[in-house]
Tab-separated table of C-alpha atoms and ligand atoms in Angstrom:
chain	number	residue	atom	x	y	z
A	151	MET	CA	-4.365	-18.329	7.372
A	152	ARG	CA	-3.930	-15.583	9.917
A	153	ALA	CA	-4.608	-11.859	9.033
A	154	ALA	CA	-4.539	-8.690	11.370
A	155	THR	CA	-7.786	-7.282	10.364
A	156	LEU	CA	-9.351	-3.888	10.961
A	157	THR	CA	-12.837	-4.653	11.662
A	158	LYS	CA	-14.059	-1.576	13.524
A	159	PHE	CA	-12.298	1.808	13.621
A	160	ASP	CA	-10.313	2.692	16.569
A	161	ALA	CA	-10.706	-0.807	17.962
A	162	PRO	CA	-7.926	-3.446	18.225
A	163	LEU	CA	-7.211	-5.265	15.176
A	164	THR	CA	-8.564	-8.891	15.184
A	165	LEU	CA	-6.291	-11.848	14.209
A	166	ARG	CA	-8.614	-13.651	12.347
A	167	ASP	CA	-8.422	-17.318	10.499
A	168	VAL	CA	-9.402	-16.816	6.997
A	169	PRO	CA	-9.079	-19.045	3.842
A	170	VAL	CA	-5.852	-18.521	1.703
A	171	PRO	CA	-6.899	-15.925	-1.127
A	172	THR	CA	-6.551	-17.013	-4.842
A	173	PRO	CA	-4.954	-14.499	-7.165
A	174	GLY	CA	-7.140	-13.154	-9.934
A	175	ARG	CA	-6.299	-11.864	-13.362
A	176	GLY	CA	-2.949	-10.069	-13.382
A	177	GLN	CA	-2.519	-10.618	-9.711
A	178	VAL	CA	-0.113	-12.663	-7.599
A	179	ARG	CA	-0.330	-14.268	-4.243
A	180	ILE	CA	2.659	-13.169	-1.934
A	181	ARG	CA	3.592	-15.422	1.211
A	182	MET	CA	4.288	-12.721	3.539
A	183	HIS	CA	7.600	-12.670	5.276
A	184	ALA	CA	7.496	-9.090	6.840
A	185	SER	CA	5.086	-6.047	7.015
A	186	GLY	CA	5.933	-2.660	8.481
A	187	VAL	CA	3.766	-0.611	10.482
A	188	CYS	CA	3.756	3.192	9.368
A	189	GLY	CA	2.180	6.278	11.094
A	190	THR	CA	-0.461	6.316	8.313
A	191	ASP	CA	-1.791	3.122	9.509
A	192	ILE	CA	-2.934	5.060	12.660
A	193	HIS	CA	-4.663	7.571	10.469
A	194	VAL	CA	-6.478	4.514	8.669
A	195	TRP	CA	-7.263	2.955	12.040
A	196	HIS	CA	-8.858	6.271	13.072
A	197	GLY	CA	-11.152	6.120	9.949
A	198	HIS	CA	-9.321	9.040	8.127
A	199	PHE	CA	-8.809	7.049	4.918
A	200	PRO	CA	-11.618	5.899	2.568
A	201	VAL	CA	-11.324	2.193	3.480
A	202	GLN	CA	-14.157	-0.534	3.904
A	203	VAL	CA	-13.897	-2.702	6.892
A	204	PRO	CA	-13.137	-5.383	7.404
A	205	VAL	CA	-9.533	-4.688	5.782
A	206	VAL	CA	-6.080	-6.173	6.434
A	207	LEU	CA	-3.841	-3.200	7.312
A	208	GLY	CA	-0.124	-3.355	6.009
A	209	HIS	CA	1.285	-1.247	3.316
A	210	GLU	CA	4.909	-2.203	3.560
A	211	PRO	CA	4.573	-5.900	2.688
A	212	VAL	CA	7.596	-7.955	1.585
A	213	GLY	CA	7.501	-11.712	0.666
A	214	THR	CA	8.094	-14.337	-2.137
A	215	ILE	CA	5.724	-14.990	-4.838
A	216	ASP	CA	3.437	-17.861	-4.059
A	217	GLU	CA	1.147	-18.226	-6.972
A	218	LEU	CA	0.604	-16.434	-10.240
A	219	GLY	CA	-2.798	-15.260	-11.564
A	220	GLU	CA	-3.878	-15.573	-15.161
A	221	GLY	CA	-1.708	-13.544	-17.587
A	222	VAL	CA	0.944	-12.699	-15.219
A	223	THR	CA	4.409	-12.744	-16.889
A	224	GLY	CA	7.695	-11.512	-15.618
A	225	LEU	CA	7.224	-12.946	-12.147
A	226	LYS	CA	7.544	-16.580	-10.903
A	227	ALA	CA	7.037	-18.450	-7.836
A	228	GLY	CA	9.800	-17.852	-5.286
A	229	ASP	CA	10.634	-14.517	-6.371
A	230	ARG	CA	11.419	-11.797	-3.637
A	231	VAL	CA	9.225	-8.811	-3.853
A	232	GLY	CA	7.602	-5.905	-1.990
A	233	VAL	CA	4.400	-4.057	-2.982
A	234	SER	CA	4.048	-0.263	-2.904
A	235	TRP	CA	0.790	1.852	-2.029
A	236	VAL	CA	-0.219	2.194	-5.509
A	237	GLN	CA	0.163	-0.978	-7.398
A	238	LYS	CA	-1.681	-0.363	-10.626
A	239	GLY	CA	-3.711	2.548	-12.517
A	240	CYS	CA	-6.489	2.128	-15.017
A	241	GLY	CA	-3.828	2.351	-17.711
A	242	ALA	CA	-6.012	4.784	-19.913
A	243	CYS	CA	-6.128	8.148	-18.466
A	244	GLY	CA	-3.849	10.831	-19.062
A	245	HIS	CA	-2.007	10.247	-15.782
A	246	CYS	CA	-1.541	6.499	-16.501
A	247	GLN	CA	-0.422	7.357	-20.062
A	248	ARG	CA	2.364	9.490	-18.535
A	249	HIS	CA	3.120	6.462	-16.109
A	250	GLN	CA	1.904	8.749	-13.191
A	251	ASP	CA	-0.458	6.150	-11.742
A	252	LEU	CA	-0.223	7.900	-8.360
A	253	TYR	CA	-2.668	10.464	-9.706
A	254	CYS	CA	-5.201	7.868	-11.508
A	255	ASP	CA	-8.722	8.278	-9.919
A	256	GLU	CA	-8.887	4.451	-10.134
A	257	ALA	CA	-5.520	3.517	-8.704
A	258	VAL	CA	-5.569	0.051	-7.130
A	259	THR	CA	-3.974	0.159	-3.741
A	260	TRP	CA	-3.713	-2.198	-0.605
A	261	MET	CA	-7.019	-0.694	0.208
A	262	ASN	CA	-8.584	-2.585	-2.451
A	263	HIS	CA	-7.044	-6.033	-2.003
A	264	GLY	CA	-6.012	-5.754	1.774
A	265	GLY	CA	-2.409	-5.299	2.968
A	266	GLY	CA	0.462	-7.288	4.210
A	267	HIS	CA	-0.424	-7.887	8.174
A	268	CYS	CA	-1.213	-11.534	7.034
A	269	GLU	CA	0.296	-14.967	5.916
A	270	PHE	CA	-0.645	-14.626	2.208
A	271	MET	CA	-1.424	-11.550	0.542
A	272	ILE	CA	-2.794	-10.539	-3.000
A	273	ALA	CA	-1.387	-7.891	-5.019
A	274	GLU	CA	-1.482	-6.588	-8.725
A	275	ALA	CA	1.541	-8.062	-10.385
A	276	ALA	CA	2.276	-4.354	-11.339
A	277	GLY	CA	2.709	-3.400	-7.893
A	278	CYS	CA	5.567	-5.825	-7.183
A	279	THR	CA	9.123	-4.310	-7.025
A	280	ARG	CA	12.001	-6.885	-6.709
A	281	ILE	CA	13.899	-7.071	-3.478
A	282	PRO	CA	17.832	-7.671	-4.032
A	283	GLU	CA	18.986	-10.969	-2.613
A	284	GLN	CA	21.269	-9.179	-0.273
A	285	LEU	CA	18.325	-7.301	1.820
A	286	ASP	CA	16.904	-9.238	4.673
A	287	TRP	CA	13.221	-9.000	4.850
A	288	ALA	CA	12.729	-6.738	7.944
A	289	THR	CA	15.142	-4.401	6.403
A	290	ALA	CA	13.278	-4.203	3.050
A	291	ALA	CA	9.788	-3.800	4.283
A	292	PRO	CA	10.243	-0.159	5.503
A	293	MET	CA	11.655	0.595	2.250
A	294	PHE	CA	8.237	0.281	0.448
A	295	CYS	CA	6.630	3.129	2.327
A	296	ALA	CA	8.972	5.031	4.585
A	297	GLY	CA	12.118	4.651	2.251
A	298	PHE	CA	10.199	5.115	-0.791
A	299	THR	CA	8.563	8.487	0.579
A	300	VAL	CA	11.668	10.049	1.860
A	301	MET	CA	13.531	9.398	-1.352
A	302	SER	CA	10.762	11.110	-3.382
A	303	GLY	CA	10.865	13.794	-0.894
A	304	TYR	CA	14.302	14.477	-1.283
A	305	ARG	CA	14.098	14.574	-5.041
A	306	ASN	CA	10.788	16.719	-4.743
A	307	ALA	CA	12.929	19.308	-3.118
A	308	ALA	CA	15.043	19.815	-6.123
A	309	PRO	CA	18.316	19.458	-4.417
A	310	ARG	CA	21.326	21.090	-5.669
A	311	PRO	CA	25.088	19.968	-4.866
A	312	GLY	CA	26.291	21.862	-1.899
A	313	ASP	CA	22.790	22.439	-0.693
A	314	ARG	CA	22.431	22.465	3.063
A	315	ILE	CA	19.570	20.292	4.082
A	316	ALA	CA	17.603	20.015	7.242
A	317	VAL	CA	15.303	17.169	8.087
A	318	ILE	CA	12.499	17.954	10.767
A	319	GLY	CA	10.786	15.117	12.724
A	320	ILE	CA	13.017	12.418	13.510
A	321	GLY	CA	10.723	9.155	13.577
A	322	GLY	CA	10.082	6.323	10.994
A	323	LEU	CA	10.318	8.572	8.097
A	324	GLY	CA	12.725	11.096	9.328
A	325	HIS	CA	15.359	8.612	10.469
A	326	LEU	CA	15.640	7.320	6.908
A	327	ALA	CA	15.181	10.730	5.383
A	328	LEU	CA	18.451	11.796	7.316
A	329	GLN	CA	20.193	8.794	5.913
A	330	VAL	CA	19.165	9.471	2.334
A	331	VAL	CA	20.350	13.155	2.440
A	332	LYS	CA	23.672	12.097	4.133
A	333	ALA	CA	24.194	9.563	1.425
A	334	MET	CA	23.769	12.063	-1.280
A	335	GLY	CA	26.573	14.088	0.427
A	336	HIS	CA	24.854	17.183	1.849
A	337	GLU	CA	25.758	19.266	5.050
A	338	LEU	CA	22.931	17.776	7.289
A	339	ILE	CA	20.722	19.306	10.200
A	340	ALA	CA	18.408	17.220	12.349
A	341	ILE	CA	15.783	19.058	13.881
A	342	THR	CA	13.652	17.551	16.388
A	343	GLY	CA	11.217	18.986	19.129
A	344	THR	CA	11.966	15.746	21.391
A	345	PRO	CA	14.746	16.191	23.841
A	346	GLY	CA	17.316	13.064	24.084
A	347	LYS	CA	17.390	12.087	20.280
A	348	GLU	CA	20.646	13.920	19.561
A	349	GLN	CA	23.063	10.952	19.751
A	350	GLU	CA	20.818	8.888	17.577
A	351	ALA	CA	20.215	11.652	15.084
A	352	ARG	CA	23.890	11.842	14.715
A	353	SER	CA	24.265	8.032	14.279
A	354	PHE	CA	21.778	8.608	11.126
A	355	GLY	CA	24.243	11.040	9.775
A	356	ALA	CA	23.363	14.544	11.032
A	357	ASP	CA	26.297	16.811	11.291
A	358	HIS	CA	24.324	19.260	13.644
A	359	VAL	CA	21.138	18.611	15.631
A	360	LEU	CA	18.666	21.357	16.851
A	361	THR	CA	16.487	20.409	19.626
A	362	VAL	CA	13.878	23.101	19.362
A	363	LYS	CA	13.417	25.219	22.402
A	364	GLN	CA	11.030	28.178	21.216
A	365	HIS	CA	10.918	28.647	17.730
A	366	ALA	CA	12.333	26.232	15.033
A	367	GLY	CA	12.654	28.622	12.343
A	368	GLN	CA	14.560	31.266	14.486
A	369	GLU	CA	16.794	28.649	15.779
A	370	LEU	CA	17.521	27.182	12.305
A	371	ALA	CA	18.113	30.619	10.878
A	372	ALA	CA	20.738	31.282	14.004
A	373	MET	CA	22.498	28.018	12.658
A	374	GLY	CA	22.905	29.449	9.172
A	375	GLY	CA	19.588	28.420	7.696
A	376	ALA	CA	19.041	25.705	5.271
A	377	ASP	CA	18.594	25.521	1.539
A	378	VAL	CA	15.920	22.479	1.947
A	379	VAL	CA	13.747	21.561	4.875
A	380	ILE	CA	12.390	18.214	4.597
A	381	SER	CA	9.516	17.571	6.964
A	382	THR	CA	8.344	14.409	8.458
A	383	SER	CA	6.808	16.325	11.377
A	384	ASN	CA	3.444	16.051	12.448
A	385	SER	CA	3.623	19.174	14.311
A	386	MET	CA	2.189	21.890	11.941
A	387	ALA	CA	3.132	24.641	14.379
A	388	GLN	CA	6.696	23.701	13.980
A	389	ASN	CA	6.263	23.135	10.396
A	390	SER	CA	4.936	26.689	9.983
A	391	GLN	CA	7.793	28.040	12.245
A	392	VAL	CA	10.538	26.366	10.415
A	393	LEU	CA	10.012	28.149	7.060
A	394	ALA	CA	11.624	31.165	8.863
A	395	GLY	CA	14.920	29.152	8.836
A	396	LEU	CA	15.107	28.665	4.914
A	397	ARG	CA	17.478	30.426	3.038
A	398	PRO	CA	16.594	32.569	-0.268
A	399	GLU	CA	15.191	30.361	-2.729
A	400	GLY	CA	14.874	27.627	-0.088
A	401	ARG	CA	12.567	24.597	-0.553
A	402	PHE	CA	10.258	23.199	2.182
A	403	VAL	CA	8.907	19.861	1.461
A	404	THR	CA	6.391	18.084	3.577
A	405	MET	CA	5.498	14.406	3.871
A	406	ALA	CA	3.521	14.353	7.191
A	407	ALA	CA	-0.369	14.362	7.343
A	408	GLY	CA	-2.158	16.483	9.717
A	409	SER	CA	-5.378	18.064	10.098
A	410	GLU	CA	-4.022	21.711	10.934
A	411	PRO	CA	-2.931	23.910	8.211
A	412	ILE	CA	0.454	25.057	7.659
A	413	ALA	CA	0.899	28.883	8.133
A	414	VAL	CA	3.088	30.600	5.472
A	415	ASP	CA	3.925	34.343	5.906
A	416	PRO	CA	3.461	35.924	2.720
A	417	LEU	CA	6.166	38.569	3.166
A	418	LEU	CA	8.690	35.897	4.008
A	419	ALA	CA	7.424	33.806	0.913
A	420	LEU	CA	8.032	36.446	-1.483
A	421	SER	CA	11.021	38.162	-0.013
A	422	ARG	CA	12.925	34.873	-0.156
A	423	GLN	CA	11.061	33.427	-3.048
A	424	ILE	CA	10.547	30.230	-0.980
A	425	VAL	CA	8.589	27.137	-2.123
A	426	VAL	CA	6.318	25.021	0.000
A	427	LYS	CA	5.601	21.787	-1.336
A	428	GLY	CA	3.751	18.323	-0.628
A	429	SER	CA	5.285	15.018	-1.478
A	430	MET	CA	4.488	11.483	-1.557
A	431	GLN	CA	5.577	8.282	-3.264
A	432	ASN	CA	6.423	9.611	-6.470
A	433	ARG	CA	8.020	7.600	-9.328
A	434	ARG	CA	8.887	3.875	-9.050
A	435	ALA	CA	12.505	4.823	-9.539
A	436	ASP	CA	12.660	6.397	-6.154
A	437	LEU	CA	11.905	3.047	-4.440
A	438	VAL	CA	14.418	1.168	-6.630
A	439	ASP	CA	17.026	3.720	-5.724
A	440	VAL	CA	16.314	3.717	-1.875
A	441	LEU	CA	16.318	-0.273	-2.322
A	442	GLU	CA	19.936	-0.008	-3.604
A	443	LEU	CA	20.965	2.615	-0.939
A	444	ALA	CA	19.942	-0.098	1.596
A	445	VAL	CA	21.986	-2.864	-0.232
A	446	ALA	CA	24.854	-0.462	-0.107
A	447	GLY	CA	24.384	-0.175	3.694
A	448	LYS	CA	23.942	3.444	3.505
A	449	VAL	CA	20.163	3.337	4.575
A	450	LYS	CA	19.455	1.069	7.470
A	451	PRO	CA	16.156	1.394	9.265
A	452	LYS	CA	16.271	1.154	13.111
A	453	LEU	CA	13.877	-1.750	13.637
A	454	GLU	CA	11.626	-2.946	16.706
A	455	LEU	CA	10.530	-6.432	15.602
A	456	TYR	CA	7.252	-8.215	16.575
A	457	ARG	CA	5.337	-11.342	15.780
A	458	LEU	CA	1.824	-10.877	13.695
A	459	ASP	CA	0.103	-11.855	17.021
A	460	GLN	CA	1.613	-8.828	18.636
A	461	VAL	CA	0.311	-6.284	16.097
A	462	ASN	CA	-1.767	-4.528	18.610
A	463	GLU	CA	1.017	-3.985	20.875
A	464	LEU	CA	3.008	-2.408	18.049
A	465	MET	CA	0.063	-0.218	16.874
A	466	THR	CA	-0.298	1.041	20.363
A	467	ARG	CA	3.260	2.001	20.504
A	468	GLN	CA	3.063	3.477	16.979
A	469	LYS	CA	-0.061	5.579	18.322
A	470	ASP	CA	1.754	6.854	21.261
A	471	GLY	CA	4.881	7.757	19.311
A	472	LYS	CA	7.164	5.387	21.164
A	473	VAL	CA	8.369	3.214	18.264
A	474	ARG	CA	12.085	3.589	17.778
A	475	TYR	CA	12.075	4.025	14.755
A	476	ARG	CA	10.122	1.467	12.634
A	477	GLY	CA	8.137	-1.327	13.833
A	478	VAL	CA	8.045	-4.395	11.502
A	479	LEU	CA	5.979	-7.503	11.907
A	480	GLN	CA	8.002	-10.921	11.158
A	481	ILE	CA	5.534	-12.946	9.722
A	482	ALA	CA	7.749	-16.049	8.261
A	483	ARG	CA	11.315	-16.581	8.290
B	142	ZN	ZN1	3.171	4.560	5.146
B	143	ZN	ZN1	-5.476	5.833	-15.063
């Protein structure tokens, strides 16, 4: 089978021909239909994640169950599934006992077994989530990282009915965050540092669009501020600024990784009692919920589609910030 493999950091992925893998105990083999490319893949490619090379990238994998390993129940050949980042915890630690395997020190992820940019992927059965029949593969794939992440981000903001919510950073995650927030019925502001995204931001559900000129926070405040700011922006300068646009007891939730710090003005923080919070894929229920929003047509990723052998073209566009708005590899129809 073909597998797009990271063999050396910062070097193009290699399309290798490797043996079809056999699932071990508790695992499944999935015939891949599609696999999304995420901004995090670029961090991995640069060597910012603890992966051993060679490794197959791809943490938005979707496909059909092809073979079951020993001891797998509840799944059968032909089932449509996707695999989320954390597939399984150790089962024994306090976090796992609380069904919070995302915090488990021994959590199994795609970094252990390899990801979805290949024809057949091995995954823990526990990491598989069913994909509703109505969803096509390319639409389903981005739900497994981007969609899951933004649904958890929305929930981590502790939104209240009537909250005015802003999303800063309109890319792969942000365009889905806008749609999730809109689906939940909030007044919605899209904030972007890139001119020319206004019309598309409105098509994703934004009631207002702020294209930042000087200072994201002051400009947001001038528009009346927001109770919640959900950030998918890699600009930590803008993330720092935008806090000034939070209303009293506002919540800022960030999902974007970066090496720069976010600066919090302590006087601002205490006078308005704001919360600054990080968020990642949290409860599996968030993934199931965003899949259901996709089935309802309320969340619809805007896609660029590629073949597996075009993976480096897509990775380059992702690195350069040119993807509008999610790139997906179509592997089998
Ligand atoms: Zn991701
Ligand atoms: Zn554990």
